PDB file of C-alpha atoms and ligand atoms in Angstrom:
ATOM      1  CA  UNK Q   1     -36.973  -8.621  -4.599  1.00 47.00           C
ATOM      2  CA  UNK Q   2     -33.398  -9.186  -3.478  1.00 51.00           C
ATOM      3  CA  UNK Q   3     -30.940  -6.140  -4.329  1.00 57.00           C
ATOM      4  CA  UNK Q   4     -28.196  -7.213  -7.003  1.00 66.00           C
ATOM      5  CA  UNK Q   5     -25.258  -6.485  -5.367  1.00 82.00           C
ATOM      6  CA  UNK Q   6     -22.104  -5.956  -7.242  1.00 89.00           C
ATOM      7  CA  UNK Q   7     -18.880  -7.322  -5.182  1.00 94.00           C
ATOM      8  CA  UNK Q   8     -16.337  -4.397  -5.820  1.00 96.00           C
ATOM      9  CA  UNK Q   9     -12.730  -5.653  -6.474  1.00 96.00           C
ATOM     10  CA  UNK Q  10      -9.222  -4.201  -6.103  1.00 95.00           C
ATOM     11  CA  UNK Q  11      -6.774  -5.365  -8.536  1.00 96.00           C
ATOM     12  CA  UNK Q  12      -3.463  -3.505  -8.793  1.00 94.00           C
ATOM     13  CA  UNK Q  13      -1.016  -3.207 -11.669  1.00 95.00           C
ATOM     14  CA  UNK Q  14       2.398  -3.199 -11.050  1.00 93.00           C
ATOM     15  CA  UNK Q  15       6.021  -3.021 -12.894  1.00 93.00           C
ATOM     16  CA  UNK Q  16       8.515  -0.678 -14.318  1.00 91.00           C
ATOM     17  CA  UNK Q  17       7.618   2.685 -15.939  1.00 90.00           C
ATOM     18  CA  UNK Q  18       6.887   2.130 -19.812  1.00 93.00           C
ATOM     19  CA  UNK Q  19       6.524  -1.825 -19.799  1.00 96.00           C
ATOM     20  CA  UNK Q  20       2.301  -0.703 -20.594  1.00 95.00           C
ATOM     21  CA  UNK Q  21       0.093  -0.492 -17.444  1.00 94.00           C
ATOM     22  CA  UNK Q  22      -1.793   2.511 -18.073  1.00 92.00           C
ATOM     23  CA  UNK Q  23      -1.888   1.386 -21.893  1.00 93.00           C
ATOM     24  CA  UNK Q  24      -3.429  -2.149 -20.736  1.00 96.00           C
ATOM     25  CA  UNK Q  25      -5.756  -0.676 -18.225  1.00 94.00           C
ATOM     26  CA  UNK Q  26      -7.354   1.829 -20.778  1.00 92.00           C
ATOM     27  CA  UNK Q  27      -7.346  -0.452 -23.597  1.00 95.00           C
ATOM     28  CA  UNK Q  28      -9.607  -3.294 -21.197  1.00 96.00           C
ATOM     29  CA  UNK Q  29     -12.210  -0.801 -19.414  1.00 94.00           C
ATOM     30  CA  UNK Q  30     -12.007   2.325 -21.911  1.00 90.00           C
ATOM     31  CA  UNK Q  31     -11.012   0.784 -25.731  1.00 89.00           C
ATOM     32  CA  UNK Q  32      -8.737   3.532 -25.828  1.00 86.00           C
ATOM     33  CA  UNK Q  33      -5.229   3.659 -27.028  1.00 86.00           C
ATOM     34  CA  UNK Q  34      -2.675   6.173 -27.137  1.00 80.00           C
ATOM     35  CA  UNK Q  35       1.258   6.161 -28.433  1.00 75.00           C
ATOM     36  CA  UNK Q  36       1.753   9.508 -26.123  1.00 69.00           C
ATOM     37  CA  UNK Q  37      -0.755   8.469 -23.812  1.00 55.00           C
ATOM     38  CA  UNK Q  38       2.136   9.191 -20.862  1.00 56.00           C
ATOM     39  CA  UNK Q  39       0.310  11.472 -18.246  1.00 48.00           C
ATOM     40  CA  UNK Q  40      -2.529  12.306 -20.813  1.00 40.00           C
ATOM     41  CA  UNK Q  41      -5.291  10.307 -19.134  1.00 46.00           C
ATOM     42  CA  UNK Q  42      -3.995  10.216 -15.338  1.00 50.00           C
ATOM     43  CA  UNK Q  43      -6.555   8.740 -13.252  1.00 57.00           C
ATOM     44  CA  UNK Q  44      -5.710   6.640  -9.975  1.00 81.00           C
ATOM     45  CA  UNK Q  45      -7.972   3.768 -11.373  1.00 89.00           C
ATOM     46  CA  UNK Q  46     -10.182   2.673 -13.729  1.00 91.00           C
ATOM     47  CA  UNK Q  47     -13.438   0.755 -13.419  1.00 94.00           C
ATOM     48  CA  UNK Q  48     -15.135  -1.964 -15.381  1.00 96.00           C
ATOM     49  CA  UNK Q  49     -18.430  -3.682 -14.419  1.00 96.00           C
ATOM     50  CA  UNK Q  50     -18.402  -7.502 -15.745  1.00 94.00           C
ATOM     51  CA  UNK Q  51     -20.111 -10.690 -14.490  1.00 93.00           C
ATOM     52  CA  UNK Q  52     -18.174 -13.723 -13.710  1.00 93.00           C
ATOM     53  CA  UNK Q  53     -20.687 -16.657 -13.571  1.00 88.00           C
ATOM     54  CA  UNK Q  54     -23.807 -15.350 -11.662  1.00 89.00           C
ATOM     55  CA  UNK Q  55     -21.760 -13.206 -10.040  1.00 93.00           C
ATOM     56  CA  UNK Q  56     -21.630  -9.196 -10.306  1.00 94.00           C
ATOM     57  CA  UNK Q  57     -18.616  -7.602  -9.870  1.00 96.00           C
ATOM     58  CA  UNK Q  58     -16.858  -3.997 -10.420  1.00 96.00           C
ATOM     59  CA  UNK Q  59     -13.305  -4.454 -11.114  1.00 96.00           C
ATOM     60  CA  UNK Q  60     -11.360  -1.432  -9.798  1.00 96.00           C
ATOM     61  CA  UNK Q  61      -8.149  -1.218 -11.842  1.00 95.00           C
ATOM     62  CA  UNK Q  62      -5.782   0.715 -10.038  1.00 93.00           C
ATOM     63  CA  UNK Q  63      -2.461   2.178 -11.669  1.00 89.00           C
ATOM     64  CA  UNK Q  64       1.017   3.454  -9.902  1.00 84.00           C
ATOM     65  CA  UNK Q  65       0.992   6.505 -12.179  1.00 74.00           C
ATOM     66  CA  UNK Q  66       4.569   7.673 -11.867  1.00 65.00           C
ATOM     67  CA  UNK Q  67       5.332   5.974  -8.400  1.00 65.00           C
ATOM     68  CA  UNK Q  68       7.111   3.385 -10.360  1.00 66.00           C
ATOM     69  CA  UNK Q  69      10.136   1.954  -8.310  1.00 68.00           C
ATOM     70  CA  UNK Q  70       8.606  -0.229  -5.513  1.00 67.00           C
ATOM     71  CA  UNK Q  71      10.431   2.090  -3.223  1.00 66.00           C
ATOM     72  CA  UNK Q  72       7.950   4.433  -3.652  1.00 68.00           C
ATOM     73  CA  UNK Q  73       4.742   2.179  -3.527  1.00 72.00           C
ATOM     74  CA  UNK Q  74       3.701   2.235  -0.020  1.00 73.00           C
ATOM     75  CA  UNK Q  75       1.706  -0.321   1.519  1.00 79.00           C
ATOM     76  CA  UNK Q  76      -1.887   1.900   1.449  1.00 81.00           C
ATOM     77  CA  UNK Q  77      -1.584   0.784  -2.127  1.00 84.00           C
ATOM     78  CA  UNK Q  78      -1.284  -2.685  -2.223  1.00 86.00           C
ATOM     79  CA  UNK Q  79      -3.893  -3.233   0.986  1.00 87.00           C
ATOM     80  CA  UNK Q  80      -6.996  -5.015   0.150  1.00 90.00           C
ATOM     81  CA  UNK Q  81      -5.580  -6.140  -3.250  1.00 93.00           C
ATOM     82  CA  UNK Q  82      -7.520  -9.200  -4.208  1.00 94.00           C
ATOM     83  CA  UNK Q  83      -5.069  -9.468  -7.753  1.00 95.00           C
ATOM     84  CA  UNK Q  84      -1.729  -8.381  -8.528  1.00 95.00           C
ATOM     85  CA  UNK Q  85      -1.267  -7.753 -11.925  1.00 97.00           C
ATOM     86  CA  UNK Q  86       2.690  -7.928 -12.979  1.00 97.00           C
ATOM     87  CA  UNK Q  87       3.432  -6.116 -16.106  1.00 97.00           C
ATOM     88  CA  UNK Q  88       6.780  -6.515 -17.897  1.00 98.00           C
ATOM     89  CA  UNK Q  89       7.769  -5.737 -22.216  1.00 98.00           C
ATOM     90  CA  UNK Q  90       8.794  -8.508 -23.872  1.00 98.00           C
ATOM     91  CA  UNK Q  91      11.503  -6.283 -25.692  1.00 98.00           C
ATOM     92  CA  UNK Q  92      12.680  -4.858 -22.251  1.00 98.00           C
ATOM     93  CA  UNK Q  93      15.208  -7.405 -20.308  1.00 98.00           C
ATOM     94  CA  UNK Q  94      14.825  -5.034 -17.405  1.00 97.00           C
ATOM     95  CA  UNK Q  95      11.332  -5.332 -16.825  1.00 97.00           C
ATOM     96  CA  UNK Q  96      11.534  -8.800 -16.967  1.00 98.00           C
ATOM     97  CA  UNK Q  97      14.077  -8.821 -14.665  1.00 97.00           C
ATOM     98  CA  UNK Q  98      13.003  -6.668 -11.490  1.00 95.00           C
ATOM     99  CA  UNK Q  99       9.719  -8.674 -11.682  1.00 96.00           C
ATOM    100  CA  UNK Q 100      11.246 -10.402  -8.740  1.00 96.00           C
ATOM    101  CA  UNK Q 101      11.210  -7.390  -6.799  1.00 93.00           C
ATOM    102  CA  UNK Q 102       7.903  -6.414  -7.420  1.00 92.00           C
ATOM    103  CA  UNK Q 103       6.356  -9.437  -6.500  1.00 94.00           C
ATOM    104  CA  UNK Q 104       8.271  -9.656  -3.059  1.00 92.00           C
ATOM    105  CA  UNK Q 105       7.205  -6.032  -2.471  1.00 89.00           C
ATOM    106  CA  UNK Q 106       3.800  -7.260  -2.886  1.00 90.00           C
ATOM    107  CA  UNK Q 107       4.007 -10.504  -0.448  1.00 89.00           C
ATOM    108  CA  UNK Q 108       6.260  -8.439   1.843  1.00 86.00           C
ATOM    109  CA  UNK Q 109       3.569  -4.874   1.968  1.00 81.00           C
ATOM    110  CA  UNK Q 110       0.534  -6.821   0.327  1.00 76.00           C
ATOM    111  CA  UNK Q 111      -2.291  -7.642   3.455  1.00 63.00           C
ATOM    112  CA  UNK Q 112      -4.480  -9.522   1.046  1.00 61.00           C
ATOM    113  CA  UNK Q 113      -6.672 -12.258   2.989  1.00 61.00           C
ATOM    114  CA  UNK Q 114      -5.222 -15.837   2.366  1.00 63.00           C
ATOM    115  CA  UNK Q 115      -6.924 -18.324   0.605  1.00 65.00           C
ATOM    116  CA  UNK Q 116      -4.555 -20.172  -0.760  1.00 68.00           C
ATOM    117  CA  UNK Q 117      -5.133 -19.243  -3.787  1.00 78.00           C
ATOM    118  CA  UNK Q 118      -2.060 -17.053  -5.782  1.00 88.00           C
ATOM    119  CA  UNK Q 119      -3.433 -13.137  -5.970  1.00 94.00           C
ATOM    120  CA  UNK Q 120      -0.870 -12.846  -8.863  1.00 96.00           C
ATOM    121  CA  UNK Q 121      -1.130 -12.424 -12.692  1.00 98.00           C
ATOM    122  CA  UNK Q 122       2.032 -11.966 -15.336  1.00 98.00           C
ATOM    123  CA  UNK Q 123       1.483  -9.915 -18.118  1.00 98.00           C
ATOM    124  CA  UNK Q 124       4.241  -9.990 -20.874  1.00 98.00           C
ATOM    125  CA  UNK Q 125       3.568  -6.786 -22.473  1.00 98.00           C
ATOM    126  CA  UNK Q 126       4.105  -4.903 -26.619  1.00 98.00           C
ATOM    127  CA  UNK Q 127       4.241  -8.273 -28.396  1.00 98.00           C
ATOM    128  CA  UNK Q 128       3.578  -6.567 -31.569  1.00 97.00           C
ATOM    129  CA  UNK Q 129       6.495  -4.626 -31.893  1.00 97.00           C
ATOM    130  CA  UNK Q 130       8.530  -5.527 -35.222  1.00 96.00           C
ATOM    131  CA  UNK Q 131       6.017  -8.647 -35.836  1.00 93.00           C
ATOM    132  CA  UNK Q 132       8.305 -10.382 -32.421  1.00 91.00           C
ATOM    133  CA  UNK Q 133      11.857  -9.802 -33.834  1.00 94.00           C
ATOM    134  CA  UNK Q 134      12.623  -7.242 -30.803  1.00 95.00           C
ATOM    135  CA  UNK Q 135      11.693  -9.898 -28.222  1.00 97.00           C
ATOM    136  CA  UNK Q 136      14.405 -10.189 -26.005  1.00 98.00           C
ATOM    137  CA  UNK Q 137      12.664 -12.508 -23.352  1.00 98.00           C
ATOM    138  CA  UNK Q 138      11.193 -16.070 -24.971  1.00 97.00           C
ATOM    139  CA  UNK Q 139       7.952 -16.930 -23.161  1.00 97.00           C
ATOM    140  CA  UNK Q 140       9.600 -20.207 -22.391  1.00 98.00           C
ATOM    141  CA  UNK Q 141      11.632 -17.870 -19.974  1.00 98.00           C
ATOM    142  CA  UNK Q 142       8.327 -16.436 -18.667  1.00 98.00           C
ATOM    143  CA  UNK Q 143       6.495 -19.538 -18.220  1.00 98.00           C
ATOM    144  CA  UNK Q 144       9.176 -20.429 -16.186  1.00 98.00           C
ATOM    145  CA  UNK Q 145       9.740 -17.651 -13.736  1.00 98.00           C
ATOM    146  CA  UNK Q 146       5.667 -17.768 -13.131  1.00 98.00           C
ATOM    147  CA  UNK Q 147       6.181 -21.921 -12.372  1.00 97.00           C
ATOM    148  CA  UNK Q 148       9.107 -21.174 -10.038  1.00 97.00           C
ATOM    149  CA  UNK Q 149       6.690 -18.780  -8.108  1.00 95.00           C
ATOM    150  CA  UNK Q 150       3.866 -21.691  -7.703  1.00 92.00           C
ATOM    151  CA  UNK Q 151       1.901 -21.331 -11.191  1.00 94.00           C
ATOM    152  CA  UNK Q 152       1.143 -17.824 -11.624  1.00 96.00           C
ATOM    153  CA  UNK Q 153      -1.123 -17.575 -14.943  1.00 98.00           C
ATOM    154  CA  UNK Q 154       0.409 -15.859 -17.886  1.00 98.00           C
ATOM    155  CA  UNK Q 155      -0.564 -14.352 -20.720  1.00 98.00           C
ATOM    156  CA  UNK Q 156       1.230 -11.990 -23.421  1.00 98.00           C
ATOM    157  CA  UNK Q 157      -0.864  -9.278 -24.891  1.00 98.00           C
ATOM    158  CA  UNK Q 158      -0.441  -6.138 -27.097  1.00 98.00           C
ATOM    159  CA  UNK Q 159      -2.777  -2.623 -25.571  1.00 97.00           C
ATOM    160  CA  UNK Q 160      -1.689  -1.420 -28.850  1.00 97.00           C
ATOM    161  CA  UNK Q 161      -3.671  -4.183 -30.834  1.00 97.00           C
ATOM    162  CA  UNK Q 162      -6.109  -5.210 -28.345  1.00 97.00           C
ATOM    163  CA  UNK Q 163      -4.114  -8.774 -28.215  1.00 98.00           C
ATOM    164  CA  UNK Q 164      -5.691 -10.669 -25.724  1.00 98.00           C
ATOM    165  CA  UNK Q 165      -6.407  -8.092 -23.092  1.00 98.00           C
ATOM    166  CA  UNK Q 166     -10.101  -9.138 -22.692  1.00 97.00           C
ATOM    167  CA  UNK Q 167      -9.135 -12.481 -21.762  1.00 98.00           C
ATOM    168  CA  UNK Q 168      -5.839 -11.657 -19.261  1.00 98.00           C
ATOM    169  CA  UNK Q 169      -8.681  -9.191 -17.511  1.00 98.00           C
ATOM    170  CA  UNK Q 170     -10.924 -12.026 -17.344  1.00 97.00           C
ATOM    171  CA  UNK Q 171      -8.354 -14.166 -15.891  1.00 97.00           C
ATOM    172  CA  UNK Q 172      -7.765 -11.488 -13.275  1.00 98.00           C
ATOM    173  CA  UNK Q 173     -11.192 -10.804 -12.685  1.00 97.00           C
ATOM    174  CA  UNK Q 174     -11.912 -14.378 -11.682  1.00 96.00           C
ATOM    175  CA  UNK Q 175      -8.572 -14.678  -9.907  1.00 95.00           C
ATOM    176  CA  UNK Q 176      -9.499 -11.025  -7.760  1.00 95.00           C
ATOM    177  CA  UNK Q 177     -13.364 -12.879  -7.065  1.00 94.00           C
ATOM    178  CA  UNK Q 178     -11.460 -16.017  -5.534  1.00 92.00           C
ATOM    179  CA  UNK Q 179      -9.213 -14.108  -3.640  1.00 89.00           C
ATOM    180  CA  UNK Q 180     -12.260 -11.466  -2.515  1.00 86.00           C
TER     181      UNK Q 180
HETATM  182  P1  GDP M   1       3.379   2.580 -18.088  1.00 68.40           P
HETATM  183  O1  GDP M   1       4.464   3.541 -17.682  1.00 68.40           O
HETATM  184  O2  GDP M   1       3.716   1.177 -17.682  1.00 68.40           O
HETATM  185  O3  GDP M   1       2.023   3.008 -17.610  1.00 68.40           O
HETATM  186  O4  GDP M   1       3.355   2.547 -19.671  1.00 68.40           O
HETATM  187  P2  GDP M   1       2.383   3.339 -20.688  1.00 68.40           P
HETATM  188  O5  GDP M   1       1.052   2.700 -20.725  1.00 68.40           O
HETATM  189  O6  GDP M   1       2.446   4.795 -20.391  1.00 68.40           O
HETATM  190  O7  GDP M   1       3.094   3.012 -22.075  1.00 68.40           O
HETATM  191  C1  GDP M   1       4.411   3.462 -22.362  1.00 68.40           C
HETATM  192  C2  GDP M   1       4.557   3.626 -23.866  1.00 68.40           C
HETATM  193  O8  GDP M   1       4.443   2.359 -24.514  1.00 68.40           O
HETATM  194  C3  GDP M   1       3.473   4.509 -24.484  1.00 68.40           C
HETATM  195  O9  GDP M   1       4.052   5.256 -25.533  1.00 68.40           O
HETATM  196  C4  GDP M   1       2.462   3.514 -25.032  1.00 68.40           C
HETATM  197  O10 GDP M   1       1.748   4.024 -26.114  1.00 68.40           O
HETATM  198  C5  GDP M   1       3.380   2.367 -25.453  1.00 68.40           C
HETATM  199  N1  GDP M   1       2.712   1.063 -25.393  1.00 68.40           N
HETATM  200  C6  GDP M   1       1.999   0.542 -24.373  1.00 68.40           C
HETATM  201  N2  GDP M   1       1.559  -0.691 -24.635  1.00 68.40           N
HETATM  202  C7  GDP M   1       2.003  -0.975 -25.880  1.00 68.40           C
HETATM  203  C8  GDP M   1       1.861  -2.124 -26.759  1.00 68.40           C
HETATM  204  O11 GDP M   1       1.241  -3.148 -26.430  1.00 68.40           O
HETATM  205  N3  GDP M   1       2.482  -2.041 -27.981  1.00 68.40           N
HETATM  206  C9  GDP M   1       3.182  -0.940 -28.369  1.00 68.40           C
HETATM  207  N4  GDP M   1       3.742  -0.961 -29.587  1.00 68.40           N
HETATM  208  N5  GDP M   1       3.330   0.146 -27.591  1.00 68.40           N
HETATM  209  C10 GDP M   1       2.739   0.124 -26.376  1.00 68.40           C
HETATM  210 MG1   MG M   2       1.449   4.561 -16.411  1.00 68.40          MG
END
């Protein structure tokens, strides 16, 4: 009988310190959430086992941890990425706003194979906070940058509620297998 393989796949998340990305990460492969979780559970990646179709795969979550200006992220990171996740807080203008940055790092230090298929994912993080009322950037805003940058999918979630990480993670999964 054949082995069953499992295809391992890199994603990465990036964006600015606080927007989430640990939070996200250990909310979709661990069900855990912290408010102080800064620093408390510091691994360089987590990993979640899933299957996309027929298809096994291990989805290797890795996280900056601290190296959070792109400045810092070198390019042994972002090789062999098959998904880039970008992370911003939908109550942070900032974040929203150097999400240009990151995704040029990416392109610019990123080696992923081309298939002509976008390795990128938006994430518009905290959507719980105050029931919305903090929201400085409308997802009308969003949905726009990610069509400027040729459709990148986009999907707002709370790691504090469990708010539709399962389904952003399945998103990248499948995105990270087509990229593979
Ligand atoms: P990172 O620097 O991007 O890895 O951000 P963290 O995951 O460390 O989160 C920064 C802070 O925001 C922590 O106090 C988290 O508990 C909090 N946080 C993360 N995601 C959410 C969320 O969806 N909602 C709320 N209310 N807080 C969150
Ligand atoms: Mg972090």
């Amino acid at each position: 009988m054949a082995l069953c393989r499992r295809t391992l796949l890199k994603v990465i998340v990036l964006g600015d310190s606080g927007v989430g990305k640990t939070s996200l990460m250990n909310q979709y492969a661990l069900k855990k959430f912290s408010l102080k979780c800064k620093g408390t559970i510091g691994a360089d990646f987590v990993t979640k086992d899933l299957q996309i179709d027929n298809k096994l795969v291990t989805l290797q979550i890795w996280d900056t941890e601290g190296k959070e200006t792109f400045q810092n992220v070198c390019a042994d990171f972002y090789r062999g990425a098959d998904c880039c996740v970008l992370v911003y807080d939908v109550n942070c203008f900032e974040s929203f706003d150097i999400l240009d940055s990151w995704h040029d790092d990416f392109l610019k230090k990123g080696n992923t194979s081309n298939h002509g298929i976008s390795p990128f994912i938006l994430l518009g993080n905290k959507v719980d906070i105050d029931g919305g009322k903090s929201r400085v950037v409308p997802e009308k805003k969003a949905k726009k940058w990610c069509a400027s940058k040729g459709n990148i999918p986009y999907f707002e979630t709370s790691a504090k509620e469990d708010f539709n990480v399962d389904d952003a993670f399945l998103c990248i999964a499948k995105t990270a297998l087509a990229n593979e």
